[in-house]
CSV table of C-alpha atoms in Angstrom, one decimal:
chain,number,residue,atom,x,y,z
A,165,MET,CA,0.0,0.1,0.0
A,166,LYS,CA,1.4,3.3,-1.2
A,167,THR,CA,1.3,6.4,1.2
A,168,LEU,CA,0.5,10.0,0.1
A,169,THR,CA,3.3,12.4,-0.3
A,170,ALA,CA,2.9,15.8,1.5
A,171,THR,CA,2.7,17.6,-2.1
A,172,ALA,CA,-0.6,15.3,-2.8
A,173,ALA,CA,-2.1,15.4,0.6
A,174,ALA,CA,-1.9,19.2,0.5
A,175,LEU,CA,-3.3,19.0,-2.9
A,176,LEU,CA,-6.4,16.9,-1.4
A,177,LEU,CA,-6.6,19.2,0.9
A,178,ALA,CA,-6.9,22.5,-1.2
A,179,LEU,CA,-9.4,20.5,-3.1
A,180,ALA,CA,-11.8,19.5,-0.6
A,181,PRO,CA,-14.6,21.9,-0.1
A,182,ALA,CA,-14.7,24.3,2.8
A,183,LEU,CA,-16.8,23.4,5.6
A,184,PRO,CA,-19.5,25.8,6.7
A,185,ALA,CA,-19.0,28.2,9.7
A,186,ALA,CA,-21.2,26.8,12.5
A,187,ALA,CA,-22.4,30.3,13.4
A,188,ALA,CA,-23.5,30.9,10.0
A,189,PRO,CA,-27.3,29.8,9.2
A,190,ALA,CA,-28.0,27.8,5.9
A,191,PRO,CA,-29.7,29.7,3.2
A,192,ALA,CA,-33.0,28.2,3.7
A,193,ALA,CA,-32.6,29.2,7.4
A,194,ARG,CA,-32.0,32.7,6.6
A,195,ALA,CA,-34.8,32.9,4.1
A,196,ALA,CA,-37.1,31.9,6.7
A,197,LEU,CA,-35.8,34.5,9.1
A,198,SER,CA,-35.6,37.1,6.1
A,199,GLY,CA,-39.5,36.2,5.2
A,200,LEU,CA,-38.3,35.1,1.8
A,201,ASP,CA,-39.3,32.2,-0.1
A,202,CYS,CA,-36.4,31.1,-2.8
A,203,THR,CA,-35.8,28.8,-5.4
A,204,THR,CA,-32.5,28.4,-7.3
A,205,TRP,CA,-32.1,27.2,-10.6
A,206,ILE,CA,-29.7,26.7,-13.3
A,207,HIS,CA,-30.7,27.5,-17.1
A,208,ASN,CA,-32.0,24.9,-19.4
A,209,ASN,CA,-29.8,26.1,-22.4
A,210,ASP,CA,-26.6,27.3,-20.5
A,211,PRO,CA,-25.5,25.3,-17.8
A,212,LEU,CA,-23.1,28.0,-16.7
A,213,THR,CA,-26.0,30.3,-16.1
A,214,GLY,CA,-27.9,30.0,-12.8
A,215,GLY,CA,-29.8,32.0,-10.2
A,216,VAL,CA,-32.2,32.5,-7.4
A,217,ASP,CA,-36.0,33.8,-7.7
A,218,CYS,CA,-37.3,34.7,-4.2
A,219,ALA,CA,-40.9,36.0,-3.1
A,220,ASN,CA,-40.7,38.8,-0.4
A,221,ASN,CA,-43.2,37.5,2.2
A,222,THR,CA,-42.5,40.5,4.7
A,223,GLY,CA,-44.3,43.8,5.4
A,224,GLY,CA,-40.8,45.8,4.1
A,225,THR,CA,-38.5,45.7,1.2
A,226,VAL,CA,-35.7,43.0,1.1
A,227,THR,CA,-32.5,43.1,-1.2
A,228,PHE,CA,-30.8,39.9,-1.7
A,229,HIS,CA,-28.1,38.3,-4.5
A,230,ALA,CA,-27.3,35.0,-5.7
A,231,ASP,CA,-24.2,33.4,-4.4
A,232,ILE,CA,-23.2,30.7,-7.3
A,233,THR,CA,-20.3,28.2,-6.9
A,234,CYS,CA,-18.3,27.9,-10.2
A,235,GLY,CA,-16.1,24.7,-10.8
A,236,TRP,CA,-12.4,25.3,-11.6
A,237,ALA,CA,-13.5,29.3,-12.1
A,238,PRO,CA,-13.9,32.3,-9.5
A,239,ASP,CA,-17.1,32.2,-7.8
A,240,VAL,CA,-19.7,34.7,-8.9
A,241,THR,CA,-22.1,37.2,-7.0
A,242,GLY,CA,-25.4,37.7,-8.8
A,243,ASN,CA,-26.8,41.4,-9.4
A,244,SER,CA,-28.6,42.6,-6.2
A,245,GLU,CA,-32.3,42.5,-6.4
A,246,THR,CA,-34.9,44.6,-4.1
A,247,VAL,CA,-38.0,43.3,-3.7
A,248,ALA,CA,-41.2,44.9,-2.4
A,249,PRO,CA,-43.7,43.4,0.2
A,250,GLY,CA,-45.7,40.6,-1.9
A,251,GLY,CA,-43.2,41.0,-4.7
A,252,VAL,CA,-40.8,38.5,-6.4
A,253,GLY,CA,-37.4,38.9,-7.8
A,254,GLU,CA,-34.3,37.5,-9.7
A,255,SER,CA,-30.9,37.5,-9.4
A,256,ARG,CA,-28.6,35.7,-11.8
A,257,GLY,CA,-24.8,35.2,-12.5
A,258,THR,CA,-22.9,33.1,-15.1
A,259,CYS,CA,-19.8,31.3,-14.3
A,260,ALA,CA,-16.7,31.9,-16.8
A,261,PHE,CA,-16.5,29.9,-19.8
A,262,TYR,CA,-13.9,27.4,-18.6
A,263,SER,CA,-15.9,26.3,-15.4
A,264,THR,CA,-16.5,22.9,-15.1
A,265,GLY,CA,-20.3,24.1,-14.1
A,266,ILE,CA,-22.4,25.2,-11.2
A,267,GLY,CA,-21.6,23.2,-8.0
A,268,HIS,CA,-24.2,25.2,-5.8
A,269,ILE,CA,-26.4,28.2,-5.6
A,270,GLY,CA,-27.3,30.1,-2.6
A,271,TRP,CA,-28.4,33.5,-1.6
A,272,THR,CA,-27.4,36.3,0.7
A,273,VAL,CA,-29.8,38.9,2.3
A,274,GLU,CA,-28.2,42.2,2.2
């Protein structure tokens, strides 16, 4: 049985996804706290484009944006979208052409 060299072990650790911070709530939990009802999507004809549609179920305006994780390319932050009470908004973004695809889509309430 072969053992990993220090370089190979460091490479594996670098490629492993970072663990989320324990204090940061998941997007669904943040949405529940913010009054947003959100759905993520990847475009049917362009697998490098994705986003989030959010309905505002609060009594005030809410601003949010999509957080798109792109494989082998820089991650993308979608446009900021401000939604009035009862309204629906969309934030979208596109990964670089050399990306291996969208790995995850979340959202941030600003």
